[in-house]
XYZ file of C-alpha atoms in Angstrom:
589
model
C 0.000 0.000 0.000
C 3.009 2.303 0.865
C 4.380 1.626 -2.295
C 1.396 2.187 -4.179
C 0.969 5.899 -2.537
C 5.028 6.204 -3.655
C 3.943 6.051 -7.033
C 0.973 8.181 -6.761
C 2.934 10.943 -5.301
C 5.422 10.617 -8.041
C 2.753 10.488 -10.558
C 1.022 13.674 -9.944
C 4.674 15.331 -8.742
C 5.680 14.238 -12.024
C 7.141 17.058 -14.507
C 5.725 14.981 -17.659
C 2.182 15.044 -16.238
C 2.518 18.395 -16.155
C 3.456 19.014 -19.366
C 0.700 16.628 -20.837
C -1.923 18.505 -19.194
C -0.198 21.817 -20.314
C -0.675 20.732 -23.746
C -4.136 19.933 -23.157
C -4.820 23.668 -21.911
C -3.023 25.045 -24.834
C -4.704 22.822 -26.807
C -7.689 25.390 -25.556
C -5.818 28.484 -25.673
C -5.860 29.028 -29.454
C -9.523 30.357 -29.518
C -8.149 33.401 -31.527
C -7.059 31.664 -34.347
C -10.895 31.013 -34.437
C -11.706 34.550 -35.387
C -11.924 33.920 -39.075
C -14.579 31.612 -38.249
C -16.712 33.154 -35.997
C -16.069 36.968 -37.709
C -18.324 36.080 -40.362
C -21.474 35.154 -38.046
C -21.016 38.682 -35.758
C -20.266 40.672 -39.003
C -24.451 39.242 -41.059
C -25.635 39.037 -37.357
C -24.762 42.733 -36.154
C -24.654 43.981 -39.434
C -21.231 45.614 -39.633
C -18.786 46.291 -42.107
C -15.256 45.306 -42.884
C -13.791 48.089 -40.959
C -15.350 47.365 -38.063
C -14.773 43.561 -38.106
C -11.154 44.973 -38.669
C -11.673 46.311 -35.072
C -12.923 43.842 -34.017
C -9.767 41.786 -34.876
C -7.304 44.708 -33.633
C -9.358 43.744 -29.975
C -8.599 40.248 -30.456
C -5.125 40.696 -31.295
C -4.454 42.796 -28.162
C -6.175 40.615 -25.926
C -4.254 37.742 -26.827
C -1.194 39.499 -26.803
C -1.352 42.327 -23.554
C -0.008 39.520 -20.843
C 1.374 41.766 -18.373
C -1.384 41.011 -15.495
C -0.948 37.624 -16.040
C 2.805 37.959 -16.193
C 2.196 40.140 -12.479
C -0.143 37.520 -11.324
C 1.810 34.791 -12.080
C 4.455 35.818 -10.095
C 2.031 37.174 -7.039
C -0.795 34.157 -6.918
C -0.520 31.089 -7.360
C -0.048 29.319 -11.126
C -3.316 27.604 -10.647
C -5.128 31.122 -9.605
C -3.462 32.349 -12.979
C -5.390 29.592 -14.547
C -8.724 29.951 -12.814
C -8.587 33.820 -13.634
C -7.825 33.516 -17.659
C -10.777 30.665 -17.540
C -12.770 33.445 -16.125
C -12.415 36.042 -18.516
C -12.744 33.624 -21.269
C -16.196 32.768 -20.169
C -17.695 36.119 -19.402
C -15.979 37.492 -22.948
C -17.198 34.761 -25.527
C -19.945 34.077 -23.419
C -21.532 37.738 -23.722
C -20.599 37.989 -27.401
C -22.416 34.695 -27.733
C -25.515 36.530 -26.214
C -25.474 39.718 -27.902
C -25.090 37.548 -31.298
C -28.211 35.020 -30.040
C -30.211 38.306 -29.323
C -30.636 37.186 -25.619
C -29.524 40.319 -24.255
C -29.672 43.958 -26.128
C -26.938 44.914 -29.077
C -24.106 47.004 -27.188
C -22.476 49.171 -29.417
C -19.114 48.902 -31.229
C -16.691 49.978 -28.574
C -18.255 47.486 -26.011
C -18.019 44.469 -28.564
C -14.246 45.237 -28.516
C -13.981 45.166 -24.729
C -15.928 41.840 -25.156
C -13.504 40.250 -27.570
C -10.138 41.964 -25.755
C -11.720 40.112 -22.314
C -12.243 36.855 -23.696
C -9.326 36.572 -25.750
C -7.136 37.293 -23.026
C -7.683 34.625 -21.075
C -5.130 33.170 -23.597
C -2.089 35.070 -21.930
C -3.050 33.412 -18.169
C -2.868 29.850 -19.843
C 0.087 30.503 -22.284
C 2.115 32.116 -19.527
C 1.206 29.416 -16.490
C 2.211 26.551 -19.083
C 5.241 27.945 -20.488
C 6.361 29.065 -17.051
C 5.941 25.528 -15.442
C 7.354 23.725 -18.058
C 10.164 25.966 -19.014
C 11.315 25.732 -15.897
C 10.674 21.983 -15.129
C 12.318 21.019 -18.781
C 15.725 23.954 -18.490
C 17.529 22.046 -20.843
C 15.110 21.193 -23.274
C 13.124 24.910 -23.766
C 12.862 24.442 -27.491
C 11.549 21.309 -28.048
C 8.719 22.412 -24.898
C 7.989 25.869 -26.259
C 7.471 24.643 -29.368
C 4.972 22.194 -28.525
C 3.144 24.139 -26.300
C 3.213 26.952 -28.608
C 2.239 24.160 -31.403
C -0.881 22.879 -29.067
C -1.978 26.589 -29.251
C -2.097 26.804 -32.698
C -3.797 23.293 -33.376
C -6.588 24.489 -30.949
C -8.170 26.155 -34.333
C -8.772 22.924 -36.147
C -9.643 20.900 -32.964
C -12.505 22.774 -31.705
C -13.593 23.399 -35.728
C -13.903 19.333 -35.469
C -15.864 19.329 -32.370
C -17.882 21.983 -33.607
C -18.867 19.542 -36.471
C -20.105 17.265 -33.992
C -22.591 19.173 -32.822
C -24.484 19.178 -35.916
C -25.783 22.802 -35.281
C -27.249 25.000 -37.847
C -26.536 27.630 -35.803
C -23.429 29.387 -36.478
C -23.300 31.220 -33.630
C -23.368 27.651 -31.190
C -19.193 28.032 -32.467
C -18.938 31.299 -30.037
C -20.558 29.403 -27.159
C -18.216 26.666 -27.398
C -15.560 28.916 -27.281
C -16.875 30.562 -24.358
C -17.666 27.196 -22.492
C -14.950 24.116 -23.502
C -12.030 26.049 -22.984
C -13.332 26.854 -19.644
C -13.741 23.599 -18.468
C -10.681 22.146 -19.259
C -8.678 25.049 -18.176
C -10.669 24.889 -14.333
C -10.534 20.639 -14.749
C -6.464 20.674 -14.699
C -5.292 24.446 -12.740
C -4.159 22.224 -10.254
C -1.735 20.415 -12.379
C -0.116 23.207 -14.031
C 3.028 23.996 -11.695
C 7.034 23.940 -11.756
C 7.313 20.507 -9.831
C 11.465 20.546 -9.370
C 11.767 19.457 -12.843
C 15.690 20.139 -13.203
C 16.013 17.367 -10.766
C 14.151 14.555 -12.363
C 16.602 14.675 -15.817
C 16.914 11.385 -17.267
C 18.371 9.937 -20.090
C 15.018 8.266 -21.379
C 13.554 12.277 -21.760
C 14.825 11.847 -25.753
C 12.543 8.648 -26.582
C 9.710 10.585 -24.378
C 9.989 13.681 -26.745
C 10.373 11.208 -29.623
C 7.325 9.996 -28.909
C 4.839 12.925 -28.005
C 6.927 14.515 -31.464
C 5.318 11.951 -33.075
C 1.442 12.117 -31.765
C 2.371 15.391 -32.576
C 2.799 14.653 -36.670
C 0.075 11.824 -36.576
C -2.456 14.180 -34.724
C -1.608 17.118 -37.637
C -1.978 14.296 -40.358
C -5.654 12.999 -38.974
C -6.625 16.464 -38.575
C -5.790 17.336 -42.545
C -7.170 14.217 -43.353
C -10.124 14.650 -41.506
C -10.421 18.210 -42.861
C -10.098 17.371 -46.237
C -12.739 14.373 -46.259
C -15.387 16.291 -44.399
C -15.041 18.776 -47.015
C -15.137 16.794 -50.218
C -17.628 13.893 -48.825
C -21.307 14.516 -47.294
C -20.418 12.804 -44.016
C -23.249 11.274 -41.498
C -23.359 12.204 -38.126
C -22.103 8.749 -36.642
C -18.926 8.787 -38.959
C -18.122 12.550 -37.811
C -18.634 11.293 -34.108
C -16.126 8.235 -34.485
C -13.659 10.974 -36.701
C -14.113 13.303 -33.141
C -13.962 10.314 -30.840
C -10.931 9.022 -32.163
C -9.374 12.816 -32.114
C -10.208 12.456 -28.514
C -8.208 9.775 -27.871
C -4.619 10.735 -30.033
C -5.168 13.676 -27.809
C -5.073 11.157 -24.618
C -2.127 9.044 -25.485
C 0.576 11.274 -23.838
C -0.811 10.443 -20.623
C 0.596 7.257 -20.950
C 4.655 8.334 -20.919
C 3.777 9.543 -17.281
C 1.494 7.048 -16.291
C 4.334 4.502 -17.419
C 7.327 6.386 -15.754
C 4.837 6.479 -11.945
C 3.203 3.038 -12.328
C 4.934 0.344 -14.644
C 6.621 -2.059 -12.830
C 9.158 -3.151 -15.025
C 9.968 0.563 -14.443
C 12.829 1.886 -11.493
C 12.113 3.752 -8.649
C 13.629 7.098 -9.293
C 16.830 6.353 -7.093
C 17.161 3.348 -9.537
C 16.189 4.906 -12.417
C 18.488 5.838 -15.392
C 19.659 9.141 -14.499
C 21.846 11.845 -16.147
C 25.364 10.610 -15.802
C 26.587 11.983 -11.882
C 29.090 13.708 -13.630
C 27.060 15.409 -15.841
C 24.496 16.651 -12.744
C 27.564 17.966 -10.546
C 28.696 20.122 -13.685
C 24.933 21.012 -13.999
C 24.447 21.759 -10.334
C 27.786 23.624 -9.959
C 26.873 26.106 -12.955
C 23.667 26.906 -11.468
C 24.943 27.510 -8.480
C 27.485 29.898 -9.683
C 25.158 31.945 -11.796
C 23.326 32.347 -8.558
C 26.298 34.614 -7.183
C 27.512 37.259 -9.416
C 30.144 39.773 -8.059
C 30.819 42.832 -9.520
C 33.817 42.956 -7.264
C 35.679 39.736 -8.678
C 36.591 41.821 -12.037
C 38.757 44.251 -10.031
C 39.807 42.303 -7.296
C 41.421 39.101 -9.716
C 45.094 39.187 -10.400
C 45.618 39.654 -14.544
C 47.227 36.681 -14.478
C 43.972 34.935 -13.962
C 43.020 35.563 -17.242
C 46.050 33.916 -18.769
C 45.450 30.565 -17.231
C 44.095 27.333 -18.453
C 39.875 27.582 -18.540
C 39.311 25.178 -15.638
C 42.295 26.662 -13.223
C 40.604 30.297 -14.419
C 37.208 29.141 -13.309
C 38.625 26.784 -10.428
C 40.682 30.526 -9.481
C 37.851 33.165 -10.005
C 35.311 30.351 -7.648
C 37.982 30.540 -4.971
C 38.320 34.710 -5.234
C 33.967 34.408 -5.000
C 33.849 32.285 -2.209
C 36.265 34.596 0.038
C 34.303 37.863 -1.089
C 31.060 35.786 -0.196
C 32.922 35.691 3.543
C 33.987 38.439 3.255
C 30.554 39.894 2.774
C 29.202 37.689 5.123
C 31.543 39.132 7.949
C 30.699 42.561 6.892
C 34.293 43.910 5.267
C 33.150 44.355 2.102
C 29.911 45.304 0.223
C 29.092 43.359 -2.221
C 26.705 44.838 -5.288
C 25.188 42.729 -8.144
C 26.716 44.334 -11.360
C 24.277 44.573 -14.572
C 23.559 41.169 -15.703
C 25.237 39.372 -19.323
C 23.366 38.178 -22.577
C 22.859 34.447 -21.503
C 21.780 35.737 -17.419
C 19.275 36.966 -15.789
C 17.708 40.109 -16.449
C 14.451 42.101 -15.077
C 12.027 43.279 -18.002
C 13.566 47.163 -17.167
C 17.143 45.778 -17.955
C 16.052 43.960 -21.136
C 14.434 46.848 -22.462
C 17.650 48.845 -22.700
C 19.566 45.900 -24.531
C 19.408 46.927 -28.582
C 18.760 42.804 -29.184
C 15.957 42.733 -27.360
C 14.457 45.104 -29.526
C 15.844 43.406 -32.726
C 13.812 40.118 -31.286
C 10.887 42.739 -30.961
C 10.974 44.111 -33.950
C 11.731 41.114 -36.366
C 8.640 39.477 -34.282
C 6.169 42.614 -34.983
C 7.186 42.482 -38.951
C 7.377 38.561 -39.217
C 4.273 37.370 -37.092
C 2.078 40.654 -37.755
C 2.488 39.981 -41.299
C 0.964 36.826 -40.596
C -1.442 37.447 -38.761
C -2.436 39.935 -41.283
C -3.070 36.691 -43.220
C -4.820 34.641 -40.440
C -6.971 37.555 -39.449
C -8.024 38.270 -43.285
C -8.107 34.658 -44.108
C -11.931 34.430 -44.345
C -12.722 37.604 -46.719
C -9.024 36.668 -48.972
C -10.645 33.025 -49.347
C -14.552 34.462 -50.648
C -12.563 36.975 -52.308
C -10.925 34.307 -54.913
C -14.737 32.314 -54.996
C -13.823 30.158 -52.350
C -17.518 29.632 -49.978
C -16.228 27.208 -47.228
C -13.912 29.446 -45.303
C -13.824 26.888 -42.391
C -11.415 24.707 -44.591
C -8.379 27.369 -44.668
C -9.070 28.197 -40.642
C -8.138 24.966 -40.031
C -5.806 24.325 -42.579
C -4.018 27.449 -41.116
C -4.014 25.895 -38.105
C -2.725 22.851 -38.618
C 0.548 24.829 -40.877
C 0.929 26.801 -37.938
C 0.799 23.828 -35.639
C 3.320 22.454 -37.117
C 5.212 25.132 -38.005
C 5.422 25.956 -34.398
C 6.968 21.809 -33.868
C 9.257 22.435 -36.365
C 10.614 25.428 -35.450
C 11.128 23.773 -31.884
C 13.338 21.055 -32.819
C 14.995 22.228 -35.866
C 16.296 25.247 -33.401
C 17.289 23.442 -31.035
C 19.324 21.124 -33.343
C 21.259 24.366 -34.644
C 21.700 25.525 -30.841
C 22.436 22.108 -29.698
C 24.347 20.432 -32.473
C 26.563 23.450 -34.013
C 26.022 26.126 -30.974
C 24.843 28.665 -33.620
C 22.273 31.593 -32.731
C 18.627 30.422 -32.093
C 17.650 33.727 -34.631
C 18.917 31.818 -37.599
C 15.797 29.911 -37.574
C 13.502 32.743 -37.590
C 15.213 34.632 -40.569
C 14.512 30.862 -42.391
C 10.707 30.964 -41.160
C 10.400 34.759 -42.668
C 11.942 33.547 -45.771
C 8.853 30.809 -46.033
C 6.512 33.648 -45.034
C 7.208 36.332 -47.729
C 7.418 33.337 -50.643
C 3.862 32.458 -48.851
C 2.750 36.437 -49.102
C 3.735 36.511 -52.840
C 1.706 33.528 -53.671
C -1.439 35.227 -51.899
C -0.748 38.336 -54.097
C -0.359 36.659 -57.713
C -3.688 34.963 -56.585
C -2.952 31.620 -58.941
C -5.023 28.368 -58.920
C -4.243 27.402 -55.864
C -2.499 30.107 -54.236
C -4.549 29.792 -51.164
C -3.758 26.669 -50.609
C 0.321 27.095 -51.314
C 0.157 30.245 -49.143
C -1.748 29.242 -46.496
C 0.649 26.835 -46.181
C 4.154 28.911 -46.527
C 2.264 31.396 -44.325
C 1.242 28.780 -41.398
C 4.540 27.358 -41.638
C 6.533 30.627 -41.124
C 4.203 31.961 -38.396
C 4.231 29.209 -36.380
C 7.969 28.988 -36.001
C 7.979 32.760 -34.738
C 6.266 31.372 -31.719
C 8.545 28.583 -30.790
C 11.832 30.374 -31.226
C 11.210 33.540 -30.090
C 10.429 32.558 -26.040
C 13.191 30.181 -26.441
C 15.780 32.238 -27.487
C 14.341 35.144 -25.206
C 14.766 32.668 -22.397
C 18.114 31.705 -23.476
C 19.916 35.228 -24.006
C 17.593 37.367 -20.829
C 17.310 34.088 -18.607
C 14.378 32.223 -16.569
C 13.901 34.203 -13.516
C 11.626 36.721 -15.384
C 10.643 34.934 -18.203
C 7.153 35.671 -17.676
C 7.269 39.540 -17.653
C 10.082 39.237 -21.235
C 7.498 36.937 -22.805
C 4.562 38.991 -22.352
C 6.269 41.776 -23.774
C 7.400 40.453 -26.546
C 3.899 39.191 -27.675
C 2.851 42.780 -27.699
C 4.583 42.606 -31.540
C 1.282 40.460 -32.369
C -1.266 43.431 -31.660
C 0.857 46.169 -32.987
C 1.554 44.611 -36.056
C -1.906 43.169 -36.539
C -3.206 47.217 -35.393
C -0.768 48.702 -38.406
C -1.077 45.769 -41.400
C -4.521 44.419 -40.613
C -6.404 47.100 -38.908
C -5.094 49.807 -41.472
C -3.409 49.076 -44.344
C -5.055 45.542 -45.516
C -8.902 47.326 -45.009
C -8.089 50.314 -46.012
C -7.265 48.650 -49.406
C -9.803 45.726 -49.632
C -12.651 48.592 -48.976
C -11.052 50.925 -51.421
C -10.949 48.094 -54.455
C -14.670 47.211 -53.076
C -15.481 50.649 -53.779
C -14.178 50.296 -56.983
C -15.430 47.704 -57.949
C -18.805 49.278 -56.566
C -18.878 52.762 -58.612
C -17.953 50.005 -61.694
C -14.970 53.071 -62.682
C -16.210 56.169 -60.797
C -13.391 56.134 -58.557
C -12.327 59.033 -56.130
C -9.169 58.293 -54.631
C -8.369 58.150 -51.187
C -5.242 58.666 -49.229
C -4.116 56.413 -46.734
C -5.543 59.351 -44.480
C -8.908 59.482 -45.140
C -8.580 55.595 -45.497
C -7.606 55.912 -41.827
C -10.340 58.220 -41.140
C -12.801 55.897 -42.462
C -11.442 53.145 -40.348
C -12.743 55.206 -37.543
C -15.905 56.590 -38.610
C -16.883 53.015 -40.419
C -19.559 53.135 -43.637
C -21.715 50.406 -45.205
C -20.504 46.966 -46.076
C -18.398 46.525 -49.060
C -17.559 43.705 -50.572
C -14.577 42.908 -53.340
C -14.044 39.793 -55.632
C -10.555 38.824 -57.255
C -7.543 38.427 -56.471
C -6.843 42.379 -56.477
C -8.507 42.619 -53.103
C -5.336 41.563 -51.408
C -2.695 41.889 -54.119
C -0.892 45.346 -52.534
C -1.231 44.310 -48.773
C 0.183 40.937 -49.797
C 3.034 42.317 -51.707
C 3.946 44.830 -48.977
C 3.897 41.955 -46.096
C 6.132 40.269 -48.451
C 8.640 43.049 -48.280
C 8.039 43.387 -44.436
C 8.909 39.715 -44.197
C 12.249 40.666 -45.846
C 13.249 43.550 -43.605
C 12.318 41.081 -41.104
C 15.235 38.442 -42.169
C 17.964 41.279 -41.771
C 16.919 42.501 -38.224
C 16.627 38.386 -37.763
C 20.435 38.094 -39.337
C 21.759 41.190 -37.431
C 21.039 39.763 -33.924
C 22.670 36.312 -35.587
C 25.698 38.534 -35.690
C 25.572 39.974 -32.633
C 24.735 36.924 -30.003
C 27.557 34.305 -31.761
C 29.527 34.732 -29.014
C 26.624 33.965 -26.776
C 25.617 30.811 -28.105
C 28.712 29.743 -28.030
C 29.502 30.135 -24.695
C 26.127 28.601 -23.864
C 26.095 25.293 -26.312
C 30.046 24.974 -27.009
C 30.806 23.204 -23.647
C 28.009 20.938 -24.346
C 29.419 19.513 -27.331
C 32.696 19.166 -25.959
């Protein structure tokens, strides 16, 4: 019986438990990338116009981005209060759009739908930053690989409540925005509890590869069902009991993870965790001794080290400088010197206030706001660019979107960590690559070919994706862990301000203003980006536009965003060599 509670404890202390049901609460928190699904059913239903869907999005875009409460509150309450607060704003958000849309309650005006959306949508931030948190920290030495399928889970979330959506069988458009405001909700408040750092860094074992091996590969099969599925419900007239076995047996690819925890706590064939294949001893000494002497950082030990120091051997420098730290640490202790933390190093720890003065942080910033706002340009758009070319069944390219991004997002997560790990080169390297994809994928959307959709909402997906598992893991890697929270949720602030500047502006501005040609067939006044901004305030009657002209400018121009974007991404390559280096090059020695 003893034994039995042993393996309990260990099950529900263990760090792969919590990262299953982390990706099972991300797997919730990509309700935005619904918004080209459920834009269409508030835009007929409240009877509004492109521009002010266009706000609508902006909304979304800054409620899924603006984390800093939950960055605060993460670091003040509890992770699973973090949780419970982001399922709460999730509910009351959808859950009032759902009722203005149902007419259950009166029509609020256009400002108040906005607050609505910004509410709701930001419950995202509380689950992205309680799972990345906890995992990050309970997986140190695997970030990319974990960020990226966390961040890959988010994306997926599109396509997997599209699917369950199907199974309801509802006629009712609008039944989409009450799932949104009621499944995420559930799940999030049926595993807050689970969702916490659990001493990861001490449960390292050299079985972790096959266990990332093997969730990398639910990871491809669930992608492949889901584009399979996808594609069959779209081309075939399916009956309700096949589309309930297609949901039932998403359900359960989505439950398989549970088993690599399940078998580490329970099998018997298994080791106790004393027993257990462990890191090499060596290895976890040199592990433990590093973090333990980032922990104590001396300003003093740069002017109180003989020059000589520096001329020695690398292990009688560091086995010289750790003597010199542990006498000022007496020293200090004793009260005959004062010891001061100096400014933290690229690789350590910094506070958001000392990242925001380092010029790579804002090359991560910007490259981010021109890479992933150009696609979510594309993701927010996706709906009115598909009927646009005389495509009717938007729902296809949401989830195919999706899926791309999921993927995209898994991909960017292990190929980066292959170049960190493998040749110690910059993290970055791997974004300029994903912006490459991205403005071939823009192109395609602008020359509007047979199948340009298709081709660019690939590219696109792809591309975008990646941002979102490279970016926190290389933030993590050159500003450090401590707060990792507060750098993340500033980062993600590129998402709104790029979506508020391409989407909100430029891409209306010229879908309404081809609309209106095609409208006044050749009676064309022309309008300055100005007045096209002034219109975007004071919005006018719906417009609608047909070719492939609609988008061809705002594609072409996030194409040549996407470009700038590679040489910020190749500059900070430059400038954080030396970094990776001295992070990754012992490691391959």
């Amino acid at each position: 019986m003893g034994c039995l509670s042993e393996r309990f404890s260990s099950f529900f202390n263990n760090r792969w438990l919590v990262f299953v049901a982390a990706m099972w609460i991300q797997s919730c928190a990509g309700i935005g990338y619904l918004f080209g699904s459920i834009s269409p059913t508030i835009k007929t239903s409240l009877n509004y116009n492109q521009r002010q869907v266009a706000r609508l999005g902006v909304a979304k875009d800054l409620g899924d981005s603006v984390g800093f409460l939950a960055a605060s509150l993460s670091e003040i309450l509890p992770l699973w209060g973090a949780v419970l607060v982001g399922a709460i704003q999730n509910f009351v958000g959808y859950g009032w759009v759902w009722l203005v849309v149902t007419g259950k309650v009166p029509v609020l005006p256009l400002w108040a739908m906005c607050i609505l959306i910004f509410v709701g949508t930001n419950g995202e931030t509380y689950f992205n930053t309680a799972a990345l948190v906890s995992c990050v920290q309970n997986f140190p030495k695997s970030r990319g690989p974990v960020v990226g399928i966390l961040k890959g889970f988010a994306g997926l979330g599109g396509a997997i409540l599209t699917q369950i959506y199907a199974l309801m069988h509802s006629p009712d458009h609008a039944s989409l925005i009450f799932m949104v405001a009621v499944g995420p909700t559930m799940v999030a408040i049926a595993l807050m509890f689970i969702i916490r750092p659990v001493g990861g860094h001490k449960q390292l074992r050299s079985s972790d590869g096959f266990s990332f091996s093997i969730i990398y590969s639910i990871c491809l099969l669930l992608a492949a069902y889901l584009m399979a599925v996808m594609l069959v419900e779209d081309l075939v007239d399916l009956s309700p009991t096949v589309i309930t076995i297609f949901t039932l047996i998403l359900f359960v690819l989505l439950l398989i993870p549970i088993a690599i925890p399940v078998t580490l706590s329970f099998s018997w064939e298994a080791r106790s965790s004393v027993e257990e294949a462990l890191l090499p001893d060596q290895q976890k000494q040199e592990t433990d001794k590093s973090e333990e002497a980032q922990d104590i950082i001396f300003s003093e030990i740069e002017d109180e080290k003989p020059k000589e120091v520096d001329l020695l051997p690398a292990s009688e420098r560091q086995k010289r400088i750790a003597q010199l730290q542990a006498k000022l640490a007496q020293a200090a202790a004793e009260g005959a010197v004062r010891i001061k933390k100096r400014r933290p190093h690229r690789g350590e720890d910094f506070t958001l206030m000392e990242a925001l003065i380092k010029a790579d942080f804002w090359l991560i910033f910007f490259s981010l706001l021109l890479g992933s706002g150009s696609g979510l340009t594309v993701i927010d758009n996706l709906g009115q660019m598909s009927q646009s070319l005389g495509y009717d069944n938007t729902h296809v390219f949401v989830s195919m979107i999706s899926i791309w991004n999921f993927l995209g997002r898994i991909g960017g997560g292990y190929f980066s960590e292959k170049i960190v790990s493998d040749y110690a080169y910059p993290r970055p390297v791997a974004m300029a690559a994903a912006q490459v994809i991205m403005a071939i994928g823009h192109f395609f959307f602008a020359m509007g070919w047979p199948g340009a959709m298709y081709v660019g909402t690939l590219l696109v997906g792809l591309g975008y994706g990646a941002h979102w598992a490279i970016v926190p893991a290389a933030a993590s890697e050159l500003f450090g862990l401590k707060k990792f929270g507060a750098l993340y949720n500033f980062l993600t602030l590129a998402n709104p301000a790029g979506s508020l500047v391409f989407s909100g502006l430029i891409a209306s501005s010229i879908y309404d203003r081809e609309a209106e040609k095609q409208a006044h067939a050749g009676n064309l006044g022309r309008r300055s980006l100005l007045s096209s901004f002034s219109s975007f305030v004071h919005a006018e009657e719906p417009l609608k536009c047909n070719g492939a002209i609609c988008f061809f400018l705002t594609s072409l121009i996030m194409s040549g965003l996407c470009i700038i974007a590679v040489v910020l991404s190749m500059i900070l390559v430059y400038r954080t060599k030396t970094v990776y280096a001295h992070l990754y090059g012992r490691s391959r020695r």
